[in-house]
Each structure stands twice: as structure tokens, then as C-alpha cells.
């Protein structure tokens, strides 16, 4: 959940198990909910850009910056597209800032506490990629490492990545 600068309360969830395996029986994408009335959430938008079609275990949100991001999480058919949305002004209708192939066969992700570095992890390709998203419209790759990285989280101080391999 996230509350934007106008006081809207929103939630986001992935509707896809792993695209395209369930494309015929599910709607696909990331659903955006207005949570003003938690007893009656209202669907306000559906994000269907490449990474949002199949974020798998990578959907992350920065409360500090009002950023929603994911990497395309299909291990065999996706190029690792990273989608970055601005949700700071109206979280009910995220604004796409970029959609770029920088995640290299993504599966899971992490986000620095300051919301300025996005990490894409892949156990099948054994990769971990750090991407500077200080300017969400122009992401810049920072580092590429060879790590079997199925699970990923970043420490509260932003100085460590905790990586779980397969």
C-alpha cells in the first residue's frame, strides 16, 4: 500500500503467475486499487507494459520516492525489461517513466531504501544487475555481477544486498 501526495491510498498486485503460461485464463498485468474504502477497494488502472505483464517476484515500491518498478520475470522468454512508474502525485493512475531492457532475464528484484537503485536478479542466468533510477525516465546500468540470485533484499542502510541462491 502507498499514500500519495494528494492523500490517495493505493495498493498494487500482480495478476499473472508467469506470462505467457496463463495468458489464456487470466487478465494479466498489475492491478491498481484505490483503497480509500478498505472494505470496498476499487480497481482504477491496470498496468500492462512488458515488465508489468509478468513481474513474477519483482514488483517493488519506494514509499520515499513514489516509484513502482518491476522486471519482466519470465526466465526463458523475456529480455529483462524494467518498467518504472511514478505514483507520487496520483497513485491511482501510475505514470510510466521508462521501459528498458536492462534487467537481463529478470526474476526477482530489490530496491534501495532511498528508491534510487533498482536491482534485478535471475537464478537461471545467475545474474544480479544494479540500475541507477535516480532519474526514472533515464535509467542507467551501474553494475553487472555473476550471482545465483533467486531471493533478494537490500539492507535498511542500503549498504548490503542479501541474496538467496537456488
XYZ file of N, CA and C in Angstrom:
498
model
N 0.841 -1.192 0.000
C 0.000 0.000 0.000
C 0.874 1.239 0.000
N 0.288 2.313 -0.519
C 1.022 3.568 -0.653
C 0.031 4.724 -0.591
N 0.428 5.815 0.068
C -0.371 7.034 0.092
C 0.391 8.118 -0.642
N -0.230 8.709 -1.674
C 0.455 9.715 -2.498
C 0.351 11.101 -1.869
N 0.922 12.109 -2.552
C 0.971 13.475 -2.025
C -0.412 14.112 -1.893
N -1.398 13.599 -2.619
C -2.764 14.123 -2.537
C -3.607 13.386 -1.496
N -3.015 12.375 -0.853
C -3.722 11.629 0.183
C -4.469 10.405 -0.311
N -4.324 10.045 -1.586
C -4.946 8.824 -2.095
C -4.199 7.624 -1.541
N -4.939 6.622 -1.144
C -4.359 5.391 -0.598
C -4.544 4.300 -1.648
N -3.428 3.669 -2.063
C -3.469 2.697 -3.157
C -2.758 1.405 -2.801
N -3.113 0.362 -3.533
C -2.444 -0.931 -3.425
C -2.245 -1.476 -4.833
N -1.264 -2.375 -4.970
C -0.894 -2.929 -6.278
C -0.690 -4.426 -6.133
N -1.138 -5.194 -7.135
C -0.858 -6.620 -7.092
C -0.745 -7.190 -8.498
N 0.123 -8.189 -8.600
C 0.375 -8.909 -9.845
C -0.734 -9.925 -10.045
N -1.336 -9.952 -11.237
C -2.412 -10.896 -11.521
C -1.936 -12.113 -12.306
N -0.663 -12.144 -12.650
C -0.143 -13.174 -13.544
C 0.810 -14.109 -12.816
N 0.604 -15.419 -12.922
C 1.534 -16.368 -12.327
C 2.881 -16.285 -13.044
N 2.915 -16.598 -14.317
C 4.115 -16.410 -15.121
C 3.708 -16.391 -16.593
N 3.747 -15.209 -17.164
C 3.370 -14.985 -18.552
C 4.327 -15.730 -19.473
N 3.917 -16.324 -20.547
C 2.563 -16.376 -21.081
C 1.816 -17.649 -20.702
N 2.325 -18.432 -19.755
C 1.720 -19.738 -19.461
C 0.260 -19.656 -19.056
N -0.162 -18.551 -18.452
C -1.556 -18.449 -18.039
C -2.273 -17.281 -18.722
N -1.768 -16.850 -19.861
C -2.369 -15.709 -20.566
C -3.799 -15.980 -21.007
N -4.136 -17.233 -21.248
C -5.474 -17.545 -21.730
C -6.534 -17.562 -20.632
N -6.101 -17.753 -19.372
C -7.107 -17.870 -18.317
C -7.044 -16.767 -17.262
N -6.209 -15.762 -17.480
C -6.136 -14.656 -16.525
C -6.062 -13.329 -17.265
N -6.326 -12.250 -16.546
C -6.346 -10.930 -17.158
C -4.950 -10.395 -17.478
N -3.967 -10.707 -16.676
C -2.599 -10.241 -16.909
C -2.372 -8.821 -16.427
N -1.135 -8.544 -16.090
C -0.749 -7.205 -15.667
C -0.806 -7.010 -14.165
N -0.546 -5.774 -13.754
C -0.588 -5.380 -12.347
C -1.825 -4.521 -12.144
N -2.665 -4.913 -11.206
C -3.867 -4.149 -10.902
C -3.560 -3.056 -9.898
N -4.173 -1.893 -10.100
C -4.038 -0.732 -9.229
C -5.374 -0.537 -8.524
N -5.326 -0.486 -7.202
C -6.551 -0.344 -6.412
C -6.562 0.948 -5.623
N -7.690 1.639 -5.633
C -7.933 2.766 -4.751
C -8.429 2.158 -3.445
N -7.694 2.411 -2.361
C -8.023 1.821 -1.064
C -8.662 2.832 -0.107
N -9.277 3.883 -0.665
C -9.930 4.894 0.178
C -10.913 4.255 1.144
N -11.641 3.262 0.659
C -12.546 2.481 1.491
C -12.001 1.055 1.507
N -11.206 0.683 2.516
C -10.570 -0.634 2.536
C -11.553 -1.805 2.468
N -12.799 -1.582 2.846
C -13.806 -2.649 2.764
C -14.321 -2.820 1.325
N -14.037 -1.817 0.491
C -14.513 -1.852 -0.885
C -13.444 -1.281 -1.817
N -12.324 -1.992 -2.003
C -11.279 -1.491 -2.908
C -11.835 -1.353 -4.328
N -11.347 -0.319 -5.037
C -11.831 -0.050 -6.385
C -10.686 -0.143 -7.380
N -10.868 -0.950 -8.411
C -9.876 -1.053 -9.478
C -9.878 0.261 -10.259
N -8.714 0.926 -10.329
C -8.627 2.209 -11.027
C -7.757 2.148 -12.270
N -6.900 1.149 -12.363
C -5.997 1.055 -13.508
C -5.433 -0.355 -13.589
N -4.922 -0.700 -14.755
C -4.225 -1.969 -14.949
C -2.960 -1.652 -15.736
N -1.812 -2.034 -15.193
C -0.524 -1.770 -15.848
C -0.165 -2.977 -16.704
N -0.011 -2.766 -18.016
C 0.222 -3.884 -18.927
C 1.458 -3.682 -19.795
N 2.405 -2.882 -19.329
C 3.683 -2.739 -20.024
C 4.463 -4.055 -19.851
N 5.572 -4.254 -20.595
C 6.241 -5.566 -20.600
C 6.547 -6.168 -19.226
N 7.180 -5.422 -18.341
C 7.511 -5.989 -17.026
C 6.270 -6.181 -16.167
N 5.286 -5.317 -16.323
C 4.066 -5.444 -15.526
C 3.184 -6.588 -16.015
N 3.404 -7.071 -17.238
C 2.691 -8.253 -17.726
C 3.157 -9.511 -17.006
N 4.398 -9.488 -16.527
C 4.960 -10.669 -15.870
C 6.019 -10.288 -14.835
N 5.628 -9.566 -13.789
C 6.613 -9.161 -12.784
C 7.079 -10.304 -11.886
N 6.329 -11.389 -11.871
C 6.634 -12.569 -11.069
C 6.934 -12.153 -9.633
N 8.176 -12.228 -9.170
C 8.515 -11.888 -7.778
C 9.271 -10.568 -7.691
N 9.009 -9.654 -8.630
C 9.855 -8.462 -8.693
C 9.157 -7.135 -8.436
N 7.860 -7.107 -8.213
C 7.149 -5.847 -8.033
C 7.590 -5.184 -6.726
N 8.147 -3.974 -6.826
C 8.629 -3.245 -5.644
C 8.129 -1.809 -5.683
N 8.067 -1.206 -4.498
C 7.569 0.148 -4.356
C 8.479 0.929 -3.422
N 8.804 2.157 -3.798
C 9.546 3.057 -2.917
C 8.573 4.085 -2.362
N 8.295 3.989 -1.063
C 7.407 4.966 -0.422
C 8.068 6.335 -0.405
N 9.387 6.361 -0.232
C 10.120 7.619 -0.152
C 10.028 8.416 -1.445
N 10.139 7.742 -2.589
C 10.154 8.443 -3.878
C 8.854 8.336 -4.657
N 7.954 7.467 -4.243
C 6.730 7.293 -5.011
C 7.004 6.636 -6.351
N 7.777 5.544 -6.297
C 8.169 4.804 -7.500
C 7.653 3.374 -7.372
N 7.078 2.851 -8.460
C 6.670 1.456 -8.560
C 7.482 0.863 -9.707
N 8.142 -0.274 -9.477
C 9.017 -0.844 -10.508
C 8.958 -2.363 -10.494
N 9.315 -2.948 -11.631
C 9.387 -4.406 -11.766
C 10.270 -4.733 -12.957
N 10.740 -5.985 -12.976
C 11.472 -6.509 -14.128
C 10.665 -7.679 -14.676
N 10.638 -7.813 -16.002
C 9.914 -8.935 -16.614
C 10.478 -10.227 -16.055
N 9.618 -11.048 -15.446
C 10.077 -12.197 -14.677
C 9.843 -13.552 -15.284
N 9.902 -13.678 -16.578
C 9.823 -14.993 -17.204
C 11.239 -15.400 -17.575
N 11.726 -16.456 -16.963
C 13.144 -16.812 -17.043
C 13.644 -17.172 -18.435
N 12.770 -17.601 -19.334
C 13.263 -18.095 -20.619
C 12.913 -17.234 -21.812
N 11.899 -16.390 -21.716
C 11.469 -15.672 -22.910
C 11.515 -14.159 -22.797
N 11.873 -13.622 -21.670
C 11.894 -12.170 -21.509
C 13.330 -11.656 -21.458
N 13.533 -10.481 -22.009
C 14.880 -9.907 -22.065
C 15.247 -9.143 -20.806
N 14.387 -9.138 -19.820
C 14.690 -8.416 -18.582
C 14.315 -6.954 -18.657
N 13.184 -6.659 -19.270
C 12.707 -5.281 -19.354
C 12.336 -4.791 -17.957
N 12.805 -3.597 -17.608
C 12.467 -2.961 -16.333
C 11.494 -1.821 -16.621
N 10.337 -1.849 -15.948
C 9.352 -0.775 -16.052
C 9.385 0.038 -14.772
N 9.378 1.361 -14.924
C 9.389 2.261 -13.771
C 8.228 3.239 -13.905
N 7.415 3.304 -12.856
C 6.248 4.191 -12.824
C 6.382 5.203 -11.696
N 5.881 6.408 -11.929
C 5.763 7.433 -10.899
C 4.354 7.323 -10.319
N 4.276 7.135 -9.016
C 2.972 7.051 -8.347
C 2.810 8.165 -7.312
N 3.743 9.114 -7.290
C 3.791 10.121 -6.230
C 2.632 11.112 -6.252
N 2.142 11.493 -7.427
C 1.090 12.514 -7.497
C -0.315 11.925 -7.465
N -0.534 10.827 -8.204
C -1.828 10.160 -8.187
C -1.578 8.661 -8.294
N -1.492 8.012 -7.148
C -1.163 6.582 -7.118
C -2.228 5.732 -7.781
N -3.420 6.294 -7.997
C -4.497 5.552 -8.644
C -4.257 5.375 -10.146
N -3.407 6.230 -10.705
C -3.107 6.193 -12.140
C -1.607 6.402 -12.341
N -0.807 5.347 -12.143
C 0.649 5.460 -12.286
C 1.054 5.971 -13.669
N 2.135 6.744 -13.695
C 2.650 7.321 -14.938
C 3.928 6.588 -15.307
N 3.938 5.954 -16.489
C 5.126 5.241 -16.952
C 6.242 6.230 -17.232
N 7.395 6.003 -16.618
C 8.562 6.848 -16.834
C 9.553 6.198 -17.780
N 9.677 4.860 -17.718
C 10.584 4.165 -18.643
C 10.272 2.674 -18.679
N 10.631 2.084 -19.809
C 10.526 0.651 -20.019
C 11.752 0.267 -20.832
N 12.769 -0.300 -20.159
C 14.070 -0.519 -20.800
C 14.595 -1.931 -20.541
N 15.314 -2.518 -21.497
C 15.838 -3.887 -21.337
C 17.171 -3.924 -20.589
N 17.147 -3.623 -19.300
C 18.381 -3.574 -18.507
C 18.456 -4.632 -17.429
N 17.422 -5.460 -17.261
C 17.373 -6.391 -16.152
C 17.966 -7.757 -16.402
N 18.310 -8.097 -17.589
C 18.913 -9.361 -18.008
C 18.233 -10.587 -17.400
N 17.229 -11.093 -18.094
C 16.486 -12.293 -17.685
C 16.043 -12.218 -16.226
N 15.318 -11.179 -15.896
C 14.895 -10.939 -14.524
C 13.980 -12.009 -13.951
N 13.909 -12.008 -12.635
C 13.049 -12.951 -11.921
C 12.561 -12.315 -10.619
N 13.478 -11.754 -9.882
C 13.189 -11.123 -8.594
C 13.890 -9.768 -8.605
N 13.527 -8.891 -7.678
C 14.192 -7.588 -7.652
C 14.338 -7.080 -6.229
N 15.056 -5.996 -6.127
C 15.213 -5.288 -4.872
C 15.293 -3.808 -5.179
N 15.066 -3.000 -4.172
C 15.106 -1.558 -4.338
C 15.821 -0.964 -3.144
N 16.788 -0.097 -3.406
C 17.490 0.578 -2.315
C 16.486 1.386 -1.500
N 16.712 1.528 -0.190
C 15.771 2.255 0.661
C 15.489 3.684 0.181
N 16.469 4.326 -0.455
C 16.239 5.683 -0.954
C 15.516 5.690 -2.300
N 15.233 4.514 -2.862
C 14.495 4.418 -4.106
C 15.273 4.843 -5.339
N 16.601 4.884 -5.241
C 17.414 5.367 -6.363
C 18.175 4.267 -7.101
N 18.171 3.039 -6.563
C 18.840 1.927 -7.246
C 17.912 0.721 -7.253
N 17.671 0.207 -8.448
C 16.841 -0.980 -8.659
C 17.773 -2.144 -8.951
N 17.484 -3.301 -8.364
C 18.311 -4.498 -8.563
C 17.463 -5.581 -9.215
N 17.962 -6.146 -10.299
C 17.296 -7.241 -10.986
C 18.113 -8.506 -10.772
N 17.437 -9.581 -10.334
C 18.128 -10.835 -10.038
C 17.555 -11.962 -10.884
N 18.417 -12.923 -11.235
C 17.972 -14.077 -12.012
C 18.717 -15.330 -11.583
N 17.986 -16.368 -11.132
C 18.663 -17.607 -10.768
C 19.093 -18.424 -11.992
N 18.314 -18.383 -13.070
C 18.667 -19.207 -14.237
C 19.878 -18.656 -14.974
N 19.997 -17.350 -15.065
C 21.142 -16.746 -15.751
C 22.285 -16.448 -14.781
N 22.003 -16.642 -13.476
C 22.981 -16.342 -12.421
C 23.508 -14.910 -12.554
N 22.572 -13.958 -12.581
C 22.947 -12.550 -12.722
C 22.301 -11.687 -11.650
N 22.984 -10.617 -11.338
C 22.479 -9.565 -10.477
C 22.899 -8.252 -11.130
N 21.918 -7.400 -11.411
C 22.183 -6.147 -12.107
C 21.694 -4.990 -11.245
N 22.542 -3.978 -11.068
C 22.160 -2.759 -10.355
C 21.930 -1.658 -11.385
N 20.789 -0.967 -11.254
C 20.427 0.080 -12.207
C 20.107 1.362 -11.440
N 20.774 2.454 -11.814
C 20.516 3.759 -11.214
C 19.199 4.289 -11.776
N 18.211 4.501 -10.903
C 16.933 5.059 -11.341
C 16.688 6.422 -10.678
N 17.785 7.135 -10.360
C 17.664 8.484 -9.801
C 16.776 9.344 -10.684
N 16.969 9.214 -12.000
C 16.064 9.822 -12.967
C 15.276 8.661 -13.567
N 14.042 8.418 -13.119
C 13.300 7.248 -13.566
C 13.023 7.225 -15.067
N 13.141 8.364 -15.725
C 12.941 8.417 -17.174
C 14.173 7.964 -17.945
N 15.332 7.983 -17.266
C 16.587 7.598 -17.924
C 17.394 6.695 -16.992
N 16.987 5.416 -16.853
C 17.746 4.502 -16.001
C 19.130 4.228 -16.599
N 20.111 4.034 -15.712
C 21.497 3.812 -16.146
C 22.043 2.575 -15.439
N 22.526 1.573 -16.201
C 23.120 0.406 -15.544
C 24.379 0.813 -14.771
N 24.505 0.286 -13.548
C 25.650 0.605 -12.697
C 26.633 -0.557 -12.577
N 26.083 -1.779 -12.509
C 26.929 -2.927 -12.190
C 26.240 -4.201 -12.642
N 27.043 -5.165 -13.068
C 26.540 -6.469 -13.504
C 27.401 -7.527 -12.833
N 26.786 -8.448 -12.086
C 27.551 -9.476 -11.391
C 27.033 -10.869 -11.678
N 27.894 -11.843 -11.464
C 27.552 -13.242 -11.691
C 27.198 -13.879 -10.343
N 25.882 -13.858 -10.017
C 25.394 -14.418 -8.761
C 24.141 -15.224 -9.023
N 24.060 -16.398 -8.433
C 22.834 -17.186 -8.460
C 21.898 -16.509 -7.462
N 20.961 -15.725 -7.960
C 20.189 -14.853 -7.080
C 18.693 -15.040 -7.263
N 18.132 -15.950 -6.485
C 16.693 -16.155 -6.553
C 15.942 -15.229 -5.613
N 16.457 -14.997 -4.442
C 15.842 -14.086 -3.486
C 16.755 -12.899 -3.267
N 16.173 -11.713 -3.094
C 16.994 -10.505 -2.991
C 16.306 -9.470 -2.110
N 17.051 -8.934 -1.173
C 16.567 -7.778 -0.422
C 17.765 -6.893 -0.106
N 17.490 -5.635 0.131
C 18.535 -4.638 0.387
C 18.396 -4.182 1.835
N 19.535 -4.042 2.526
C 19.505 -3.639 3.930
C 18.919 -2.235 4.082
N 18.422 -1.936 5.278
C 17.804 -0.632 5.544
C 18.746 0.542 5.310
N 20.056 0.321 5.502
C 21.008 1.408 5.256
C 21.485 1.437 3.803
N 21.046 0.468 2.998
C 21.399 0.444 1.573
C 22.798 -0.037 1.273
N 23.514 -0.552 2.276
C 24.914 -0.935 2.086
C 25.116 -2.424 1.805
N 24.059 -3.233 1.928
C 24.201 -4.671 1.705
C 23.033 -5.201 0.888
N 23.357 -6.187 0.060
C 22.314 -6.952 -0.605
C 22.320 -8.343 0.023
N 21.151 -8.822 0.374
C 21.013 -10.167 0.888
C 20.470 -11.014 -0.248
N 21.259 -11.985 -0.680
C 20.953 -12.758 -1.867
C 20.823 -14.224 -1.498
N 19.705 -14.832 -1.892
C 19.486 -16.264 -1.668
C 19.566 -16.972 -3.016
N 20.476 -17.909 -3.131
C 20.610 -18.662 -4.374
C 19.725 -19.886 -4.376
N 19.732 -20.591 -5.487
C 18.924 -21.791 -5.587
C 19.715 -22.985 -5.096
